[in-house]
């Protein structure tokens, strides 16, 4: 299994721990293309949901947002300084979590037209790391901070048999029109080699025509997949 990890590395520790549990028993290799800054904004309470466990992050957000008590905010800043002493990620610390064989590229932050462009650029660059690698049976792309949970047991063999010869990508919600208005979830995907190449090509496709349109997250991903005849189904359908 090839796992493509792209984006800022905030809260990745919980995510990779859970992912390794799900993929236990498989031969897994990680490919990471990220920014030097981990993306944790110490001045914003919005970070808590991407760093701490859900219950704790909800409590922190409520304290900061609704109580407006300065001494609480001051205390949280001090805690942040202990937990997040440095906002920069290193190859050494990433390999400690993902494994010594992990392929990693860390770039200095660069100005782009939008956060959407940055995200899809990183998805494309992470996929490029596969060019010199061996073949895999399954390909996963995941946002660094996403912790995956299923309502039912996860069967990796069922997933493989479903997608190995099919133009199918499993995502969190599939073509979730009611959730996004129009578009597809982009935090997680699992598919075969050919489909992952298409899934990761949004930035390249857009960059060739960027003078004409703005890159729109979820929407442009759905457009690229639909244009190539790719079906998308909810992540929950993988748990059988």
PDB file of C-alpha atoms in Angstrom:
ATOM      1  CA  UNK A   1       0.000   0.000   0.000  1.00  0.00           C
ATOM      2  CA  UNK A   2       1.328   3.423  -0.984  1.00  0.00           C
ATOM      3  CA  UNK A   3       0.171   6.261   1.285  1.00  0.00           C
ATOM      4  CA  UNK A   4       0.504   9.819  -0.038  1.00  0.00           C
ATOM      5  CA  UNK A   5       0.531  12.421   2.716  1.00  0.00           C
ATOM      6  CA  UNK A   6       0.355  16.058   1.655  1.00  0.00           C
ATOM      7  CA  UNK A   7      -0.317  19.418   3.264  1.00  0.00           C
ATOM      8  CA  UNK A   8       0.775  20.998   6.535  1.00  0.00           C
ATOM      9  CA  UNK A   9       1.787  18.486   9.196  1.00  0.00           C
ATOM     10  CA  UNK A  10      -0.306  19.712  12.138  1.00  0.00           C
ATOM     11  CA  UNK A  11      -1.695  16.906  14.271  1.00  0.00           C
ATOM     12  CA  UNK A  12      -0.215  14.113  12.176  1.00  0.00           C
ATOM     13  CA  UNK A  13       0.777  11.918  15.135  1.00  0.00           C
ATOM     14  CA  UNK A  14      -2.747  10.699  15.924  1.00  0.00           C
ATOM     15  CA  UNK A  15      -3.518  10.259  12.250  1.00  0.00           C
ATOM     16  CA  UNK A  16      -0.553   8.036  11.385  1.00  0.00           C
ATOM     17  CA  UNK A  17      -1.024   5.922  14.520  1.00  0.00           C
ATOM     18  CA  UNK A  18      -4.621   5.158  13.549  1.00  0.00           C
ATOM     19  CA  UNK A  19      -3.750   4.587   9.889  1.00  0.00           C
ATOM     20  CA  UNK A  20      -1.088   2.041  10.802  1.00  0.00           C
ATOM     21  CA  UNK A  21      -3.657   0.191  12.909  1.00  0.00           C
ATOM     22  CA  UNK A  22      -6.051   0.038   9.956  1.00  0.00           C
ATOM     23  CA  UNK A  23      -3.322  -1.135   7.577  1.00  0.00           C
ATOM     24  CA  UNK A  24      -1.792  -3.658   9.978  1.00  0.00           C
ATOM     25  CA  UNK A  25      -0.666  -6.771   8.105  1.00  0.00           C
ATOM     26  CA  UNK A  26       0.062  -4.928   4.858  1.00  0.00           C
ATOM     27  CA  UNK A  27       3.366  -3.725   3.454  1.00  0.00           C
ATOM     28  CA  UNK A  28       2.950   0.042   3.598  1.00  0.00           C
ATOM     29  CA  UNK A  29       5.206   2.838   2.384  1.00  0.00           C
ATOM     30  CA  UNK A  30       4.592   6.536   3.020  1.00  0.00           C
ATOM     31  CA  UNK A  31       5.316   9.407   0.628  1.00  0.00           C
ATOM     32  CA  UNK A  32       5.192  12.879   2.188  1.00  0.00           C
ATOM     33  CA  UNK A  33       5.288  16.247   0.430  1.00  0.00           C
ATOM     34  CA  UNK A  34       4.817  19.057   2.914  1.00  0.00           C
ATOM     35  CA  UNK A  35       5.651  22.610   3.932  1.00  0.00           C
ATOM     36  CA  UNK A  36       8.366  23.498   6.432  1.00  0.00           C
ATOM     37  CA  UNK A  37       5.833  25.221   8.710  1.00  0.00           C
ATOM     38  CA  UNK A  38       3.479  22.760  10.383  1.00  0.00           C
ATOM     39  CA  UNK A  39       0.500  25.140  10.102  1.00  0.00           C
ATOM     40  CA  UNK A  40      -0.363  25.396  13.793  1.00  0.00           C
ATOM     41  CA  UNK A  41      -1.531  28.942  14.482  1.00  0.00           C
ATOM     42  CA  UNK A  42      -0.944  29.642  18.150  1.00  0.00           C
ATOM     43  CA  UNK A  43      -3.085  32.765  17.971  1.00  0.00           C
ATOM     44  CA  UNK A  44      -6.190  30.921  16.830  1.00  0.00           C
ATOM     45  CA  UNK A  45      -8.452  28.528  18.731  1.00  0.00           C
ATOM     46  CA  UNK A  46      -9.390  26.935  15.379  1.00  0.00           C
ATOM     47  CA  UNK A  47      -6.260  24.817  15.602  1.00  0.00           C
ATOM     48  CA  UNK A  48      -7.542  22.674  18.474  1.00  0.00           C
ATOM     49  CA  UNK A  49      -9.747  20.418  16.358  1.00  0.00           C
ATOM     50  CA  UNK A  50      -6.751  19.560  14.174  1.00  0.00           C
ATOM     51  CA  UNK A  51      -4.312  18.910  16.999  1.00  0.00           C
ATOM     52  CA  UNK A  52      -6.099  17.555  20.072  1.00  0.00           C
ATOM     53  CA  UNK A  53      -8.573  14.664  20.562  1.00  0.00           C
ATOM     54  CA  UNK A  54     -12.152  15.701  19.746  1.00  0.00           C
ATOM     55  CA  UNK A  55     -13.564  15.943  23.282  1.00  0.00           C
ATOM     56  CA  UNK A  56     -10.603  17.948  24.571  1.00  0.00           C
ATOM     57  CA  UNK A  57     -10.489  20.242  21.541  1.00  0.00           C
ATOM     58  CA  UNK A  58     -14.213  20.994  21.891  1.00  0.00           C
ATOM     59  CA  UNK A  59     -13.718  21.959  25.531  1.00  0.00           C
ATOM     60  CA  UNK A  60     -10.788  24.228  24.691  1.00  0.00           C
ATOM     61  CA  UNK A  61     -12.677  25.895  21.867  1.00  0.00           C
ATOM     62  CA  UNK A  62     -15.653  26.512  24.150  1.00  0.00           C
ATOM     63  CA  UNK A  63     -13.450  28.007  26.838  1.00  0.00           C
ATOM     64  CA  UNK A  64     -11.653  30.360  24.469  1.00  0.00           C
ATOM     65  CA  UNK A  65     -14.624  31.285  22.310  1.00  0.00           C
ATOM     66  CA  UNK A  66     -17.414  31.683  24.811  1.00  0.00           C
ATOM     67  CA  UNK A  67     -15.878  32.539  28.185  1.00  0.00           C
ATOM     68  CA  UNK A  68     -13.500  35.227  26.913  1.00  0.00           C
ATOM     69  CA  UNK A  69     -11.521  34.864  30.142  1.00  0.00           C
ATOM     70  CA  UNK A  70      -8.092  36.343  29.565  1.00  0.00           C
ATOM     71  CA  UNK A  71      -6.352  34.219  32.186  1.00  0.00           C
ATOM     72  CA  UNK A  72      -7.568  31.048  30.423  1.00  0.00           C
ATOM     73  CA  UNK A  73      -6.237  32.247  27.097  1.00  0.00           C
ATOM     74  CA  UNK A  74      -2.918  33.182  28.710  1.00  0.00           C
ATOM     75  CA  UNK A  75      -2.659  29.714  30.257  1.00  0.00           C
ATOM     76  CA  UNK A  76      -3.433  28.052  26.910  1.00  0.00           C
ATOM     77  CA  UNK A  77      -0.695  30.078  25.241  1.00  0.00           C
ATOM     78  CA  UNK A  78       1.781  28.807  27.811  1.00  0.00           C
ATOM     79  CA  UNK A  79       0.606  25.241  27.205  1.00  0.00           C
ATOM     80  CA  UNK A  80       1.020  25.795  23.476  1.00  0.00           C
ATOM     81  CA  UNK A  81       4.604  26.921  23.969  1.00  0.00           C
ATOM     82  CA  UNK A  82       5.340  23.618  25.706  1.00  0.00           C
ATOM     83  CA  UNK A  83       3.455  21.382  23.258  1.00  0.00           C
ATOM     84  CA  UNK A  84       4.472  23.310  20.132  1.00  0.00           C
ATOM     85  CA  UNK A  85       7.932  24.701  20.922  1.00  0.00           C
ATOM     86  CA  UNK A  86       8.786  24.992  17.236  1.00  0.00           C
ATOM     87  CA  UNK A  87       6.422  25.334  14.272  1.00  0.00           C
ATOM     88  CA  UNK A  88       8.897  23.745  11.848  1.00  0.00           C
ATOM     89  CA  UNK A  89       8.828  20.083  10.847  1.00  0.00           C
ATOM     90  CA  UNK A  90      11.915  18.005  10.185  1.00  0.00           C
ATOM     91  CA  UNK A  91      12.568  14.842   8.206  1.00  0.00           C
ATOM     92  CA  UNK A  92      13.910  13.162  11.337  1.00  0.00           C
ATOM     93  CA  UNK A  93      10.739  13.621  13.385  1.00  0.00           C
ATOM     94  CA  UNK A  94       8.509  12.569  10.486  1.00  0.00           C
ATOM     95  CA  UNK A  95      10.472   9.359   9.981  1.00  0.00           C
ATOM     96  CA  UNK A  96      10.130   8.601  13.680  1.00  0.00           C
ATOM     97  CA  UNK A  97       6.352   8.469  13.199  1.00  0.00           C
ATOM     98  CA  UNK A  98       5.952   7.221   9.626  1.00  0.00           C
ATOM     99  CA  UNK A  99       8.980   4.932   9.391  1.00  0.00           C
ATOM    100  CA  UNK A 100      12.597   5.088   8.200  1.00  0.00           C
ATOM    101  CA  UNK A 101      11.736   4.153   4.596  1.00  0.00           C
ATOM    102  CA  UNK A 102       9.369   7.103   4.174  1.00  0.00           C
ATOM    103  CA  UNK A 103      10.139   9.383   1.225  1.00  0.00           C
ATOM    104  CA  UNK A 104       9.901  13.003   2.323  1.00  0.00           C
ATOM    105  CA  UNK A 105      10.127  16.398   0.642  1.00  0.00           C
ATOM    106  CA  UNK A 106       9.844  19.501   2.827  1.00  0.00           C
ATOM    107  CA  UNK A 107       9.487  22.848   1.072  1.00  0.00           C
ATOM    108  CA  UNK A 108       9.718  26.359   2.441  1.00  0.00           C
ATOM    109  CA  UNK A 109       6.370  28.114   2.343  1.00  0.00           C
ATOM    110  CA  UNK A 110       5.622  29.885  -0.918  1.00  0.00           C
ATOM    111  CA  UNK A 111       3.003  32.365  -1.971  1.00  0.00           C
ATOM    112  CA  UNK A 112       0.226  30.993  -4.154  1.00  0.00           C
ATOM    113  CA  UNK A 113      -3.117  32.300  -5.324  1.00  0.00           C
ATOM    114  CA  UNK A 114      -5.070  30.521  -2.561  1.00  0.00           C
ATOM    115  CA  UNK A 115      -4.938  27.772   0.044  1.00  0.00           C
ATOM    116  CA  UNK A 116      -6.800  25.600  -2.447  1.00  0.00           C
ATOM    117  CA  UNK A 117      -3.936  25.930  -4.891  1.00  0.00           C
ATOM    118  CA  UNK A 118      -1.425  25.054  -2.172  1.00  0.00           C
ATOM    119  CA  UNK A 119      -3.355  21.931  -1.213  1.00  0.00           C
ATOM    120  CA  UNK A 120      -3.783  20.573  -4.730  1.00  0.00           C
ATOM    121  CA  UNK A 121      -0.199  21.483  -5.596  1.00  0.00           C
ATOM    122  CA  UNK A 122       0.979  19.337  -2.688  1.00  0.00           C
ATOM    123  CA  UNK A 123      -1.294  16.475  -3.730  1.00  0.00           C
ATOM    124  CA  UNK A 124       0.277  16.571  -7.192  1.00  0.00           C
ATOM    125  CA  UNK A 125       3.852  16.759  -5.850  1.00  0.00           C
ATOM    126  CA  UNK A 126       3.280  13.876  -3.423  1.00  0.00           C
ATOM    127  CA  UNK A 127       2.122  11.744  -6.331  1.00  0.00           C
ATOM    128  CA  UNK A 128       5.265  12.645  -8.272  1.00  0.00           C
ATOM    129  CA  UNK A 129       7.287  10.872  -5.578  1.00  0.00           C
ATOM    130  CA  UNK A 130       5.822   7.590  -6.850  1.00  0.00           C
ATOM    131  CA  UNK A 131       7.527   7.903 -10.235  1.00  0.00           C
ATOM    132  CA  UNK A 132      10.707   6.147  -9.129  1.00  0.00           C
ATOM    133  CA  UNK A 133       8.992   3.720  -6.768  1.00  0.00           C
ATOM    134  CA  UNK A 134       7.801   0.152  -7.083  1.00  0.00           C
ATOM    135  CA  UNK A 135       4.232  -0.856  -7.910  1.00  0.00           C
ATOM    136  CA  UNK A 136       1.589  -1.061  -5.171  1.00  0.00           C
ATOM    137  CA  UNK A 137      -1.770  -2.792  -4.932  1.00  0.00           C
ATOM    138  CA  UNK A 138      -3.571   0.135  -3.296  1.00  0.00           C
ATOM    139  CA  UNK A 139      -2.960   3.868  -3.243  1.00  0.00           C
ATOM    140  CA  UNK A 140      -4.127   6.142  -0.435  1.00  0.00           C
ATOM    141  CA  UNK A 141      -4.008   9.915  -0.195  1.00  0.00           C
ATOM    142  CA  UNK A 142      -4.660  11.433   3.223  1.00  0.00           C
ATOM    143  CA  UNK A 143      -4.549  14.855   4.855  1.00  0.00           C
ATOM    144  CA  UNK A 144      -1.914  14.732   7.629  1.00  0.00           C
ATOM    145  CA  UNK A 145      -4.308  15.430  10.515  1.00  0.00           C
ATOM    146  CA  UNK A 146      -7.207  13.162   9.512  1.00  0.00           C
ATOM    147  CA  UNK A 147      -7.958  10.377  11.997  1.00  0.00           C
ATOM    148  CA  UNK A 148     -10.014   7.671  10.272  1.00  0.00           C
ATOM    149  CA  UNK A 149     -12.801   5.878  12.105  1.00  0.00           C
ATOM    150  CA  UNK A 150     -15.309   3.300  10.859  1.00  0.00           C
ATOM    151  CA  UNK A 151     -18.686   2.225  12.202  1.00  0.00           C
ATOM    152  CA  UNK A 152     -17.941  -1.340  11.057  1.00  0.00           C
ATOM    153  CA  UNK A 153     -14.743  -3.419  10.817  1.00  0.00           C
ATOM    154  CA  UNK A 154     -12.461  -2.445   7.936  1.00  0.00           C
ATOM    155  CA  UNK A 155     -11.642  -5.141   5.361  1.00  0.00           C
ATOM    156  CA  UNK A 156      -8.625  -4.166   3.231  1.00  0.00           C
ATOM    157  CA  UNK A 157      -9.058  -7.223   0.992  1.00  0.00           C
ATOM    158  CA  UNK A 158     -12.621  -6.217   0.188  1.00  0.00           C
ATOM    159  CA  UNK A 159     -11.393  -2.765  -0.811  1.00  0.00           C
ATOM    160  CA  UNK A 160      -8.682  -4.206  -3.032  1.00  0.00           C
ATOM    161  CA  UNK A 161     -11.038  -6.592  -4.807  1.00  0.00           C
ATOM    162  CA  UNK A 162     -13.510  -3.762  -5.398  1.00  0.00           C
ATOM    163  CA  UNK A 163     -11.140  -1.248  -6.947  1.00  0.00           C
ATOM    164  CA  UNK A 164      -8.272  -3.222  -8.491  1.00  0.00           C
ATOM    165  CA  UNK A 165      -9.765  -3.209 -12.004  1.00  0.00           C
ATOM    166  CA  UNK A 166     -12.329  -0.432 -11.594  1.00  0.00           C
ATOM    167  CA  UNK A 167     -12.512   3.316 -12.155  1.00  0.00           C
ATOM    168  CA  UNK A 168     -13.548   3.859  -8.544  1.00  0.00           C
ATOM    169  CA  UNK A 169     -12.230   6.041  -5.753  1.00  0.00           C
ATOM    170  CA  UNK A 170     -13.431   5.774  -2.178  1.00  0.00           C
ATOM    171  CA  UNK A 171     -13.565   9.093  -0.306  1.00  0.00           C
ATOM    172  CA  UNK A 172     -15.159  10.191   2.946  1.00  0.00           C
ATOM    173  CA  UNK A 173     -18.507  11.080   1.373  1.00  0.00           C
ATOM    174  CA  UNK A 174     -18.251  10.369  -2.348  1.00  0.00           C
ATOM    175  CA  UNK A 175     -19.944  12.852  -4.695  1.00  0.00           C
ATOM    176  CA  UNK A 176     -21.557  14.636  -1.765  1.00  0.00           C
ATOM    177  CA  UNK A 177     -23.682  17.262  -3.445  1.00  0.00           C
ATOM    178  CA  UNK A 178     -25.854  17.845  -0.379  1.00  0.00           C
ATOM    179  CA  UNK A 179     -22.788  18.503   1.783  1.00  0.00           C
ATOM    180  CA  UNK A 180     -20.737  20.707  -0.524  1.00  0.00           C
ATOM    181  CA  UNK A 181     -23.402  21.988  -2.900  1.00  0.00           C
ATOM    182  CA  UNK A 182     -21.266  20.523  -5.649  1.00  0.00           C
ATOM    183  CA  UNK A 183     -17.996  18.699  -5.246  1.00  0.00           C
ATOM    184  CA  UNK A 184     -16.148  15.843  -3.628  1.00  0.00           C
ATOM    185  CA  UNK A 185     -14.356  15.429  -0.320  1.00  0.00           C
ATOM    186  CA  UNK A 186     -10.570  15.795  -0.608  1.00  0.00           C
ATOM    187  CA  UNK A 187      -9.258  14.759   2.826  1.00  0.00           C
ATOM    188  CA  UNK A 188      -8.937  11.060   2.020  1.00  0.00           C
ATOM    189  CA  UNK A 189      -9.031   8.757  -0.980  1.00  0.00           C
ATOM    190  CA  UNK A 190      -8.197   5.142  -1.750  1.00  0.00           C
ATOM    191  CA  UNK A 191      -8.024   3.689  -5.254  1.00  0.00           C
ATOM    192  CA  UNK A 192      -5.824   1.909  -7.778  1.00  0.00           C
ATOM    193  CA  UNK A 193      -2.742   3.325  -9.528  1.00  0.00           C
ATOM    194  CA  UNK A 194      -4.448   4.746 -12.603  1.00  0.00           C
ATOM    195  CA  UNK A 195      -7.226   6.424 -10.631  1.00  0.00           C
ATOM    196  CA  UNK A 196      -4.811   7.968  -8.111  1.00  0.00           C
ATOM    197  CA  UNK A 197      -2.874   9.540 -10.968  1.00  0.00           C
ATOM    198  CA  UNK A 198      -6.060  11.247 -12.157  1.00  0.00           C
ATOM    199  CA  UNK A 199      -7.137  12.190  -8.620  1.00  0.00           C
ATOM    200  CA  UNK A 200      -3.769  13.876  -8.036  1.00  0.00           C
ATOM    201  CA  UNK A 201      -3.735  15.774 -11.335  1.00  0.00           C
ATOM    202  CA  UNK A 202      -6.105  18.635 -10.409  1.00  0.00           C
ATOM    203  CA  UNK A 203      -3.360  21.211  -9.826  1.00  0.00           C
ATOM    204  CA  UNK A 204      -1.533  20.334 -13.046  1.00  0.00           C
ATOM    205  CA  UNK A 205      -4.759  20.543 -15.058  1.00  0.00           C
ATOM    206  CA  UNK A 206      -5.687  23.868 -13.484  1.00  0.00           C
ATOM    207  CA  UNK A 207      -2.204  25.404 -13.761  1.00  0.00           C
ATOM    208  CA  UNK A 208      -2.264  24.996 -17.516  1.00  0.00           C
ATOM    209  CA  UNK A 209      -5.388  27.211 -17.687  1.00  0.00           C
ATOM    210  CA  UNK A 210      -5.159  29.284 -14.496  1.00  0.00           C
ATOM    211  CA  UNK A 211      -5.464  32.609 -16.340  1.00  0.00           C
ATOM    212  CA  UNK A 212      -9.056  31.701 -17.130  1.00  0.00           C
ATOM    213  CA  UNK A 213     -10.401  30.410 -13.796  1.00  0.00           C
ATOM    214  CA  UNK A 214      -9.676  30.199 -10.074  1.00  0.00           C
ATOM    215  CA  UNK A 215      -9.004  26.796  -8.556  1.00  0.00           C
ATOM    216  CA  UNK A 216     -11.972  25.810  -6.389  1.00  0.00           C
ATOM    217  CA  UNK A 217     -11.491  23.059  -3.835  1.00  0.00           C
ATOM    218  CA  UNK A 218     -13.858  20.063  -4.001  1.00  0.00           C
ATOM    219  CA  UNK A 219     -15.462  21.389  -7.197  1.00  0.00           C
ATOM    220  CA  UNK A 220     -12.424  21.090  -9.476  1.00  0.00           C
ATOM    221  CA  UNK A 221     -11.591  17.684  -7.990  1.00  0.00           C
ATOM    222  CA  UNK A 222     -15.100  16.445  -8.821  1.00  0.00           C
ATOM    223  CA  UNK A 223     -14.852  17.910 -12.317  1.00  0.00           C
ATOM    224  CA  UNK A 224     -11.547  16.139 -13.063  1.00  0.00           C
ATOM    225  CA  UNK A 225     -12.846  12.814 -11.784  1.00  0.00           C
ATOM    226  CA  UNK A 226     -16.139  13.084 -13.657  1.00  0.00           C
ATOM    227  CA  UNK A 227     -14.384  14.114 -16.881  1.00  0.00           C
ATOM    228  CA  UNK A 228     -12.360  10.908 -16.632  1.00  0.00           C
ATOM    229  CA  UNK A 229     -15.297   8.649 -15.811  1.00  0.00           C
ATOM    230  CA  UNK A 230     -14.271   8.007 -12.200  1.00  0.00           C
ATOM    231  CA  UNK A 231     -16.977   6.879  -9.779  1.00  0.00           C
ATOM    232  CA  UNK A 232     -16.722   7.942  -6.140  1.00  0.00           C
ATOM    233  CA  UNK A 233     -18.293   6.215  -3.151  1.00  0.00           C
ATOM    234  CA  UNK A 234     -18.472   6.913   0.572  1.00  0.00           C
ATOM    235  CA  UNK A 235     -15.687   5.780   2.831  1.00  0.00           C
ATOM    236  CA  UNK A 236     -18.203   3.895   4.962  1.00  0.00           C
ATOM    237  CA  UNK A 237     -18.885   1.539   2.057  1.00  0.00           C
ATOM    238  CA  UNK A 238     -15.353   0.174   2.518  1.00  0.00           C
ATOM    239  CA  UNK A 239     -16.154  -1.148   5.965  1.00  0.00           C
ATOM    240  CA  UNK A 240     -17.873  -4.467   5.463  1.00  0.00           C
TER     241      UNK A 240
END
